[in-house]
Every structure is written in C-alpha cells, then in structure tokens.
Amino acid sequence: MGASDFSKLPHIGEALKRKEDYRFLTGSGQYTDDIQLANMRYAVFVRSPHAHAAITSVDVSRAEAMPGVAKVFTGKDVEGKMGGLPCGWLITSTDGTPMKEPPHPILAQGKVRYVGDHVAMVVADTLEQARNAAEAVDVEYDVLSAVADVRDAAKGQALHEAAPGNHCYKWAIGDKAQVDAAFANAAHVTRVDVVNNRLVPNAMEPRAAIGSFNRASDEYTLYVSNQNPHVERLLMTAFVLGLPEHKVRVIAPDVGGGFGSKIFLYAEDVALTWAAKQLNCAIKWTCERSEAFLCDAHGRDHVSQAEMAMDKDGKFLALRVHTDANLGAYLSTFSTCVPTILYATLLAGQYTTPLIHVEVDAWFTNTAPVDAYRGAGRPEATYLLERLVTRCAWELGLPQDEIRKRNFITQFPYQTPVALQYDTGDYHACMDKAKALAEVEGFEARRKVSEAKGLRRGLGYSSYIEACGIAPSNIAGALGARAGLFECGEIRVHPTGSVTVFTGSHSHGQGHETTFAQVVAARLGIPVENVDVVHGDTGRVPFGMGTYGSRSISVGGAAIMKALDKIEAKAKKIAAHLMEASDADIEFAGGEFTVKGTDKKIPFGQVALTAYVPHNYPLDKLEPGLNETAFYDPTNFTFPAGTYIAEVEVDPATGTVRIDRFTAVDDFGTIINPMIVEGQVHGGIAQGIGQALMENCVYDRESGQLLTGSFMDYAMPRADDLPSFKLATHSTPCTHNPLGTKGCGEAGAIGSPPAVINAVLDALKDVGVKDLDMPASPPRVWQAIQQAAR
C-alpha cells in the first residue's frame, strides 16, 4: 500500500483521544520507582564534590559498619571485572585518525573529572540507611585545576592521558577551497558569532533503575527509565559486562519523559545490574532532582562562528562555519555524532546555498557529559543558520521573509552540498501560511501601539528543516555508527480478530499506544480498541532500536506496515480457501475480504479464527496462526520542515521580554493523529522558548562547580511565560516510507529559539543592539540596551 492510499484510510488523520491517558490520569501508570521486588535493597551513589581531582584514598570501613549496610562498592571493586561505558559513534578526524576515546569507568578509577562523577555505590536495606552511610564514606582528594568552558579547553589541564590538550577530534565536511574562492568574489559577507547555551533535560520523572538477579536461571533483569531498552541491553552485555545477551532482560515500563537524556547507557544502570548478582538481591536507585542536574547528560553547548557570502541581490553563494563543541568529561553514548553528522549536515537548511564548509572541534571539559537533547544537533544548526540569515537580511536592507524566499529550494529531490538529499517539501507554502496565520500585515500597527506604551515590538522568523529517522544503517555505519538504525514490528492477530502489536519503538509521552493502534486498525478495518501495543521489554519484543530523533512513526510505524503486508498476504490465502477462489482474485478493504467480480465476502474476524481453528485447512500449503514480524531499515532520512514566526514585546526599562504571539506551520507529511501532533509541537515550542529566554546551565569557569544546580537557579518556562500558539500544517508526504510520515517530536524545539531571538533583536535593532546570546533574560537584555546606548 502506498502513502497516498494509506492517508485515505479510516482513522488516519482522526484526532482520537489517547488510549494510554486513562491509566496516567487515574494514577495507574507504573514507573520504575513504583516497582517493588522481593528482597530489594537501595543504592545511593557517592559523587565527587570536585570538578577535577586525583583520588588519594577511599575509606568505606565506617560506612560498612553502619546498620543495614550490605556493601560499599568503589572503583577497586569493579576494576578489571567490567569495561567502561562505550560510545556508539566513531568520528574520524580530518587527518584520518580516529577520535580520542578515553575510558569511561563505571566507578571512578583514581581520578574524578566532573562534579557528580561516580566514586562509590552504597547498598543498604533502606534508602535512609544508604543515604546515611554514603555520608560516612571518607574520600581524600588532591584537587587539580579544572576547565569548564569549551573556549578554555585547549589551554586547560588535560582530563585524560589519551586526549592531550583535551581535544577529541577535528571533523569537517564540504570543499574548503571552493568555499574560500566564493567568499573572495562575494558582493557581501555577513558574519555572526553564536553561543548555543547548555541545557539540563529535566524530564518530569528522574532516572531510576532496579537491577535484579535470578540465581536459579543465572539471568539478570534491569528495570530502567529508558528510551531504548534493546540498545541498553546490547551495550551493557557486549561492551561492559561481557554477558550473553539472552541472559539479560531490560524492561522500560512507563517512562515520564526523556527528551534524549534517557537514550544512553549510564553507569548507575551497569553498577546496579552487576551488584545484584554480587549481593544476590534486587537493588533500586532513584535519582534525586539535584543529583539529576549533576549527572544526567546535558544538551547543546556550542560556540560557533558563521559567515554567509552573497551576491548583490542577496542570493546565497557559500556558507562557512566553525564550531567548538563541548563533550563534557567523557564520551556519552551518541555524543560524538551530535555536533557532526546530526549538525553539519543540516546547515543547508531550506536554502539553495551551493557551497558549504563546516569544521567542528570537539573538546573534553570538567563538566557533565553532553549528548542528544530534543533535536540533537538540529536545533544547534537551525539556530546558527536562521540567526545568520536574518542578519543577512538586515545588512542588505531586506525583509526577513524576502531573503528566505529568494533562496528557498523549489525543485525536489534536492541534493545539498552537505551530504543529504531532500526528497520533498514546499517551503514557500509554509512561509505564506505562517505569515497569514501570524497576521504579519498588521504588525506595523501593533508596533505603534507598543511604542505608545514605551515598549519595543519585534518580529522574528525561523524557517527550519530537520532530518529524522537516522538512516540507512549501511550509510550510517560508514559514517561511524556502531549499531544498526532499523526498527522491528510484530503483529500478532488473535483468534477473535483482536491484535497485539510488539514494537521496538518506546513510548515515553508520545502516544504510541494510540498512534500505532490507529495505523493497525486502519489497515485491518477493525476498531482501534481491539489493538493493544506492547513496547519497552526485551523479553517480549523481538528487537528494536528505541525512540529518538522523531523516528517512531516513520521507522517503527513503517516496520509495522511491513508486518501488516505479510498479515494481509497470508490472510488473503486463507480467505481464498474459505471462498474457493484464487489468491489473486482476493481483495481486502474495510475489514472485509472479497472476490473480484462476485458478491462473495467474509470479515477479517472469520479469517483470524480460521487461522487458529484450521478445520479443512490446507496444512500442506499454509501454517496455522496469523503472526508476522518485519524489520524496516529506511533508505533515507525524512525531512520535516516549516516556518515559525514569533512576535515579542520588550520593556527597555527592565529588559523583560514577553512573547505576544507565536505561529508555527509545519510539514510533517501524513499526519496520523492531529491532536497528538499538536501536543508534540506545543511541548517542543515551550522547550525552545525556555532555551531562548530562560534556561541556562552554568558552571563556574575556574572551579568547574555547577552554579545552576536546582530550580532555584535554573529557570524553567511556566504556563504564564507562553502565549496561545497558532499552529497549522502543510503536508507533502514523504516519498520513501509507506505511511508518508516525517516525524514531529522535535520540530517545536528546533524552530522556536531562533524565531524568538530574531524577534528580540528586531525589537532592539533601532536602539543599537546588534547581537544577544541565549537566554535573553531580563538582565542580559537590559545590559545589552545599556551597552548600546553607551
């Protein structure tokens, strides 16, 4: 079935209420911390108070003598018994050498490298006993100098012997000589320097894990708040613990948000799993919020310089970018591909820029590891490019929309100069719809009203594109991926005609249990209520690569569609037998099998029952049962795109920014459930606005101490910080997956930050403010206005 036929099926495009919400709204969800196992103890981690220090001694005697304490594990206990945490993507430097990949120990081995680094794990009968004992662990440190800012990394003391100068890799894409030649002949060159501020993910549910061991079967089970349990198991068994994969089961139950931070294999997960066998008991650890600020993988943290070469009419000729990316103290699971493969390849944006050269230097610092956070490289690319494009417009005296329209791609497929090939899109239509919805024509009148009140009003544009469903596996492998990027789907039709779907895509707020059920119900012509979706358990789901990069419906949904193709093919054979017809004459639509040219028909339920009650069934030709599995490996990325327009008011007396209007028009291809899509966009925009105006993870530049370690210091957006969003879609279906879908989970967080900052700068450009880093907090805005005035 093609994407155009699929989009016309019942339930597709229907705003059904989410099936899973009943259990969440009634408090019936089961998260990792809700799980209680027999003979369960509790773990607390002793963490480094220093950003960089040598461990001279660890004395656990007083702690182990305390009531209820089973054991205190240190680096010496695990040394030589397990490997370190692996990195899942190998980046090769421009000189052909592999990236520097220093060990990432489960518990610190002689040295700590960031505040929050794991020094010891205390296991006790109760959580209170474990906490008390953790305070009694006596650690002596020899404090070393720290480096926290990526701009200081090269001259700071080395964190790792394997990485002199704290340099991990230098990576580049594009033809530098051609780009330099284009700049030499350009009529105009625009430059921007941008900082993409570090963020703390702050999912509603903190990370949690329970490790258990069954001595009778020699099997481990890890319950964990995680986005991709099969990948967690693969990394832990193959690279760290050296266990047979079938002896480890990973279960990710209900998960309260992730935003990327729960993709990764963390030291806590490994330590609990390993220690469960050592102590022959289950061990639970639940992260405290202040602990999460220290040790969850952070996001963003780029410092970049970008230049655009143009002709006299504002046509883009070449783009030149250099980025310094902060990786933190260690390489996290996918950290190395975020500022390279997922960043530089998106710097063509929606534009026909013929030449692009991007160079990325990645550095180690004494900060928490940095990895994928909602958008993962795409927000960083979009922010840099859209800030630059708007600056180009202002320097040439062009409106922000006009310079974009002059450079939009209009012919597809389009091969960018940075490796990607866009299959489809309609960027002019998204722009036009966004302008109409935002009522841009009335902006000048609204600006005058604001000025009469002593306020400055600004309008900001952002035309983003992202790449979703990282693929295909063979190309990704050639680029350094150490895992496949396919997805698996299993369809199990029961004798009564109801269906259970097993998917490797994990839901942690996206509504998969509804969306996937809609897909299956539409294909089979059965009620949505008759479809259940199972995910998050390596013991029940055949395999899967999890949820990240807005891949679930485009990759996981496509795997389900392939399995449904097999179900339909077998069901047609059964129907042909029942109606005494040829397989080739059987048609299936609306839940009924018919014979071409006749009035013969039977319902899907009868075929399902026959599959399991095979009386007079041709067993020599057909096996009983109706259960099929399929794997899907995409042939290309999908490319959601759109235009966002922000309108703000700035109070020059206080620096306060108020978002008055926010408009988003997105092209997500085929939309399965518009209500769920709208919710995803709402959440993404809220996070993007948070980054633009409030959120900022700050370390002391000299000591490496985290200065924003709680919600007292790290500002999060609240309802009254946000306007009522105006949303719309304009769909051009993806051409290479059977659903025509593109992905919607990250778009809001990608397109919104540059729209907001461009609006703030538009409001302030007449008072001399030319640049402003995120977050545009009141003190920063006020200071920028005062500096411009001086």
Tab-separated table of N, CA and C in Angstrom, residues 121-218:
chain	number	residue	atom	x	y	z
A	121	MET	N	29.318	3.284	45.386
A	121	MET	CA	27.893	2.947	45.468
A	121	MET	C	27.637	2.242	46.790
A	122	VAL	N	26.743	2.807	47.578
A	122	VAL	CA	26.368	2.240	48.869
A	122	VAL	C	25.064	1.478	48.699
A	123	VAL	N	25.008	0.232	49.174
A	123	VAL	CA	23.788	-0.571	49.113
A	123	VAL	C	23.385	-0.923	50.540
A	124	ALA	N	22.111	-0.631	50.883
A	124	ALA	CA	21.630	-0.880	52.246
A	124	ALA	C	20.180	-1.349	52.215
A	125	ASP	N	19.709	-1.780	53.360
A	125	ASP	CA	18.353	-2.324	53.439
A	125	ASP	C	17.287	-1.272	53.189
A	126	THR	N	17.533	-0.030	53.587
A	126	THR	CA	16.576	1.055	53.361
A	126	THR	C	17.285	2.227	52.695
A	127	LEU	N	16.493	3.081	52.096
A	127	LEU	CA	17.063	4.248	51.436
A	127	LEU	C	17.716	5.172	52.449
A	128	GLU	N	17.079	5.346	53.613
A	128	GLU	CA	17.648	6.221	54.635
A	128	GLU	C	18.994	5.691	55.118
A	129	GLN	N	19.099	4.376	55.303
A	129	GLN	CA	20.379	3.800	55.735
A	129	GLN	C	21.457	3.996	54.674
A	130	ALA	N	21.069	3.864	53.402
A	130	ALA	CA	22.047	4.059	52.326
A	130	ALA	C	22.512	5.506	52.278
A	131	ARG	N	21.584	6.444	52.472
A	131	ARG	CA	21.959	7.862	52.468
A	131	ARG	C	22.911	8.175	53.623
A	132	ASN	N	22.593	7.669	54.806
A	132	ASN	CA	23.443	7.938	55.967
A	132	ASN	C	24.838	7.357	55.760
A	133	ALA	N	24.898	6.158	55.214
A	133	ALA	CA	26.196	5.520	55.005
A	133	ALA	C	27.010	6.236	53.939
A	134	ALA	N	26.336	6.763	52.929
A	134	ALA	CA	27.050	7.480	51.870
A	134	ALA	C	27.785	8.689	52.445
A	135	GLU	N	27.172	9.313	53.433
A	135	GLU	CA	27.827	10.464	54.055
A	135	GLU	C	29.035	10.046	54.886
A	136	ALA	N	29.087	8.758	55.245
A	136	ALA	CA	30.196	8.277	56.077
A	136	ALA	C	31.364	7.754	55.256
A	137	VAL	N	31.224	7.671	53.945
A	137	VAL	CA	32.348	7.246	53.099
A	137	VAL	C	33.364	8.389	53.070
A	138	ASP	N	34.580	8.075	53.443
A	138	ASP	CA	35.632	9.098	53.566
A	138	ASP	C	36.537	9.040	52.334
A	139	VAL	N	36.478	10.084	51.522
A	139	VAL	CA	37.273	10.151	50.297
A	139	VAL	C	38.250	11.311	50.409
A	140	GLU	N	39.511	11.022	50.176
A	140	GLU	CA	40.532	12.060	50.169
A	140	GLU	C	40.882	12.399	48.719
A	141	TYR	N	40.908	13.697	48.408
A	141	TYR	CA	41.177	14.157	47.045
A	141	TYR	C	42.394	15.067	47.006
A	142	ASP	N	43.105	15.022	45.893
A	142	ASP	CA	44.131	16.008	45.572
A	142	ASP	C	43.562	16.835	44.417
A	143	VAL	N	43.079	18.024	44.734
A	143	VAL	CA	42.327	18.817	43.768
A	143	VAL	C	43.241	19.343	42.662
A	144	LEU	N	42.779	19.206	41.422
A	144	LEU	CA	43.508	19.658	40.241
A	144	LEU	C	42.776	20.838	39.609
A	145	SER	N	43.460	21.560	38.736
A	145	SER	CA	42.800	22.678	38.056
A	145	SER	C	41.751	22.145	37.088
A	146	ALA	N	40.680	22.910	36.943
A	146	ALA	CA	39.542	22.480	36.126
A	146	ALA	C	39.353	23.409	34.938
A	147	VAL	N	38.722	22.885	33.902
A	147	VAL	CA	38.336	23.681	32.748
A	147	VAL	C	36.870	23.375	32.462
A	148	ALA	N	36.038	24.398	32.430
A	148	ALA	CA	34.598	24.196	32.259
A	148	ALA	C	34.079	24.770	30.953
A	149	ASP	N	34.690	25.830	30.472
A	149	ASP	CA	34.232	26.492	29.252
A	149	ASP	C	34.971	25.918	28.050
A	150	VAL	N	34.223	25.591	27.005
A	150	VAL	CA	34.839	24.967	25.831
A	150	VAL	C	35.899	25.871	25.205
A	151	ARG	N	35.763	27.177	25.391
A	151	ARG	CA	36.738	28.116	24.826
A	151	ARG	C	38.069	28.070	25.561
A	152	ASP	N	38.085	27.471	26.770
A	152	ASP	CA	39.316	27.361	27.543
A	152	ASP	C	39.941	25.976	27.456
A	153	ALA	N	39.275	25.045	26.773
A	153	ALA	CA	39.661	23.636	26.838
A	153	ALA	C	41.095	23.381	26.388
A	154	ALA	N	41.508	24.021	25.314
A	154	ALA	CA	42.828	23.730	24.744
A	154	ALA	C	43.961	24.094	25.694
A	155	LYS	N	43.752	25.097	26.529
A	155	LYS	CA	44.824	25.534	27.421
A	155	LYS	C	44.646	25.026	28.850
A	156	GLY	N	43.605	24.217	29.092
A	156	GLY	CA	43.380	23.673	30.426
A	156	GLY	C	44.187	22.404	30.664
A	157	GLN	N	44.252	21.999	31.937
A	157	GLN	CA	44.940	20.755	32.282
A	157	GLN	C	44.195	19.580	31.652
A	158	ALA	N	44.923	18.633	31.108
A	158	ALA	CA	44.304	17.511	30.404
A	158	ALA	C	43.501	16.639	31.360
A	159	LEU	N	42.294	16.279	30.931
A	159	LEU	CA	41.451	15.381	31.727
A	159	LEU	C	41.903	13.935	31.591
A	160	HIS	N	42.338	13.571	30.382
A	160	HIS	CA	42.664	12.183	30.072
A	160	HIS	C	44.039	12.104	29.422
A	161	GLU	N	44.795	11.080	29.767
A	161	GLU	CA	46.076	10.863	29.106
A	161	GLU	C	45.889	10.607	27.619
A	162	ALA	N	44.763	9.996	27.268
A	162	ALA	CA	44.514	9.642	25.870
A	162	ALA	C	44.112	10.840	25.016
A	163	ALA	N	43.884	11.985	25.642
A	163	ALA	CA	43.428	13.153	24.890
A	163	ALA	C	44.255	14.376	25.267
A	164	PRO	N	45.477	14.475	24.761
A	164	PRO	CA	46.308	15.652	25.047
A	164	PRO	C	45.628	16.926	24.564
A	165	GLY	N	45.732	17.966	25.366
A	165	GLY	CA	45.107	19.226	25.000
A	165	GLY	C	43.593	19.182	25.062
A	166	ASN	N	43.055	18.109	25.622
A	166	ASN	CA	41.602	17.939	25.782
A	166	ASN	C	40.849	17.877	24.459
A	167	HIS	N	41.562	17.589	23.382
A	167	HIS	CA	40.938	17.578	22.052
A	167	HIS	C	40.491	16.165	21.708
A	168	CYS	N	39.235	16.015	21.305
A	168	CYS	CA	38.703	14.698	20.948
A	168	CYS	C	38.822	14.446	19.448
A	169	TYR	N	38.410	15.404	18.641
A	169	TYR	CA	38.539	15.255	17.184
A	169	TYR	C	38.367	16.601	16.495
A	170	LYS	N	38.877	16.673	15.275
A	170	LYS	CA	38.581	17.765	14.343
A	170	LYS	C	37.911	17.107	13.141
A	171	TRP	N	36.707	17.528	12.837
A	171	TRP	CA	35.904	16.912	11.776
A	171	TRP	C	35.451	18.012	10.819
A	172	ALA	N	35.326	17.666	9.555
A	172	ALA	CA	34.907	18.682	8.582
A	172	ALA	C	34.094	18.036	7.472
A	173	ILE	N	33.287	18.870	6.821
A	173	ILE	CA	32.515	18.445	5.659
A	173	ILE	C	32.458	19.610	4.680
A	174	GLY	N	32.520	19.303	3.387
A	174	GLY	CA	32.462	20.348	2.363
A	174	GLY	C	33.824	20.635	1.753
A	175	ASP	N	33.808	21.422	0.676
A	175	ASP	CA	35.018	21.763	-0.066
A	175	ASP	C	35.511	23.146	0.368
A	176	LYS	N	36.529	23.176	1.220
A	176	LYS	CA	37.011	24.441	1.781
A	176	LYS	C	37.554	25.367	0.691
A	177	ALA	N	38.293	24.832	-0.258
A	177	ALA	CA	38.901	25.678	-1.295
A	177	ALA	C	37.826	26.375	-2.123
A	178	GLN	N	36.797	25.652	-2.532
A	178	GLN	CA	35.728	26.262	-3.317
A	178	GLN	C	34.962	27.307	-2.508
A	179	VAL	N	34.734	27.001	-1.227
A	179	VAL	CA	34.037	27.957	-0.369
A	179	VAL	C	34.860	29.231	-0.210
A	180	ASP	N	36.140	29.088	0.045
A	180	ASP	CA	37.007	30.266	0.201
A	180	ASP	C	37.025	31.100	-1.082
A	181	ALA	N	37.030	30.450	-2.227
A	181	ALA	CA	37.014	31.175	-3.504
A	181	ALA	C	35.719	31.947	-3.680
A	182	ALA	N	34.605	31.351	-3.277
A	182	ALA	CA	33.321	32.038	-3.384
A	182	ALA	C	33.279	33.261	-2.479
A	183	PHE	N	33.863	33.157	-1.293
A	183	PHE	CA	33.899	34.302	-0.386
A	183	PHE	C	34.763	35.422	-0.968
A	184	ALA	N	35.847	35.061	-1.624
A	184	ALA	CA	36.748	36.068	-2.186
A	184	ALA	C	36.067	36.918	-3.251
A	185	ASN	N	35.065	36.347	-3.918
A	185	ASN	CA	34.382	37.055	-5.008
A	185	ASN	C	32.983	37.537	-4.645
A	186	ALA	N	32.614	37.441	-3.378
A	186	ALA	CA	31.252	37.791	-2.972
A	186	ALA	C	31.052	39.298	-2.916
A	187	ALA	N	29.833	39.723	-3.220
A	187	ALA	CA	29.486	41.143	-3.125
A	187	ALA	C	29.300	41.565	-1.673
A	188	HIS	N	28.857	40.628	-0.846
A	188	HIS	CA	28.630	40.964	0.571
A	188	HIS	C	28.844	39.721	1.425
A	189	VAL	N	29.448	39.902	2.602
A	189	VAL	CA	29.660	38.815	3.551
A	189	VAL	C	29.081	39.228	4.899
A	190	THR	N	28.282	38.369	5.470
A	190	THR	CA	27.705	38.599	6.799
A	190	THR	C	28.258	37.567	7.758
A	191	ARG	N	28.581	37.988	8.977
A	191	ARG	CA	29.157	37.101	9.987
A	191	ARG	C	28.368	37.207	11.285
A	192	VAL	N	28.198	36.066	11.933
A	192	VAL	CA	27.640	36.050	13.283
A	192	VAL	C	28.483	35.129	14.149
A	193	ASP	N	28.581	35.471	15.431
A	193	ASP	CA	29.176	34.611	16.444
A	193	ASP	C	28.044	34.212	17.382
A	194	VAL	N	27.828	32.929	17.550
A	194	VAL	CA	26.701	32.491	18.376
A	194	VAL	C	27.145	31.462	19.396
A	195	VAL	N	26.512	31.517	20.546
A	195	VAL	CA	26.686	30.518	21.599
A	195	VAL	C	25.360	29.791	21.754
A	196	ASN	N	25.392	28.473	21.648
A	196	ASN	CA	24.191	27.694	21.913
A	196	ASN	C	24.300	27.185	23.343
A	197	ASN	N	23.494	27.757	24.219
A	197	ASN	CA	23.647	27.565	25.655
A	197	ASN	C	23.388	26.125	26.089
A	198	ARG	N	24.132	25.709	27.108
A	198	ARG	CA	23.990	24.353	27.660
A	198	ARG	C	22.658	24.242	28.405
A	199	LEU	N	22.011	23.082	28.255
A	199	LEU	CA	20.713	22.847	28.873
A	199	LEU	C	20.740	21.572	29.708
A	200	VAL	N	19.899	21.551	30.739
A	200	VAL	CA	19.679	20.347	31.551
A	200	VAL	C	18.305	19.788	31.167
A	201	PRO	N	18.204	18.506	30.808
A	201	PRO	CA	16.948	17.984	30.244
A	201	PRO	C	15.732	18.092	31.163
A	202	ASN	N	15.874	17.711	32.439
A	202	ASN	CA	14.792	17.854	33.411
A	202	ASN	C	13.482	17.201	32.995
A	203	ALA	N	13.527	15.920	32.622
A	203	ALA	CA	12.292	15.173	32.406
A	203	ALA	C	11.495	15.141	33.701
A	204	MET	N	10.166	15.043	33.579
A	204	MET	CA	9.323	15.064	34.771
A	204	MET	C	9.681	13.923	35.728
A	205	GLU	N	9.934	12.733	35.182
A	205	GLU	CA	10.368	11.601	36.000
A	205	GLU	C	11.886	11.530	35.982
A	206	PRO	N	12.536	11.657	37.123
A	206	PRO	CA	14.003	11.486	37.138
A	206	PRO	C	14.370	10.053	36.757
A	207	ARG	N	15.625	9.850	36.392
A	207	ARG	CA	16.079	8.497	36.060
A	207	ARG	C	15.935	7.574	37.276
A	208	ALA	N	15.664	6.304	36.985
A	208	ALA	CA	15.566	5.303	38.044
A	208	ALA	C	15.913	3.955	37.440
A	209	ALA	N	16.396	3.041	38.284
A	209	ALA	CA	16.750	1.706	37.809
A	209	ALA	C	16.679	0.719	38.959
A	210	ILE	N	16.337	-0.536	38.607
A	210	ILE	CA	16.363	-1.646	39.567
A	210	ILE	C	17.099	-2.803	38.905
A	211	GLY	N	18.187	-3.234	39.485
A	211	GLY	CA	18.895	-4.404	39.000
A	211	GLY	C	18.524	-5.612	39.838
A	212	SER	N	18.245	-6.751	39.186
A	212	SER	CA	17.928	-7.973	39.930
A	212	SER	C	18.597	-9.157	39.258
A	213	PHE	N	18.764	-10.240	40.027
A	213	PHE	CA	19.439	-11.432	39.520
A	213	PHE	C	18.726	-12.675	40.021
A	214	ASN	N	18.491	-13.613	39.102
A	214	ASN	CA	17.874	-14.893	39.439
A	214	ASN	C	18.957	-15.961	39.430
A	215	ARG	N	19.332	-16.430	40.607
A	215	ARG	CA	20.434	-17.376	40.691
A	215	ARG	C	20.070	-18.718	40.058
A	216	ALA	N	18.786	-19.103	40.107
A	216	ALA	CA	18.370	-20.395	39.560
A	216	ALA	C	18.574	-20.471	38.056
A	217	SER	N	18.256	-19.361	37.356
A	217	SER	CA	18.384	-19.340	35.897
A	217	SER	C	19.613	-18.597	35.411
A	218	ASP	N	20.359	-18.004	36.361
A	218	ASP	CA	21.545	-17.214	36.023
A	218	ASP	C	21.175	-16.080	35.068
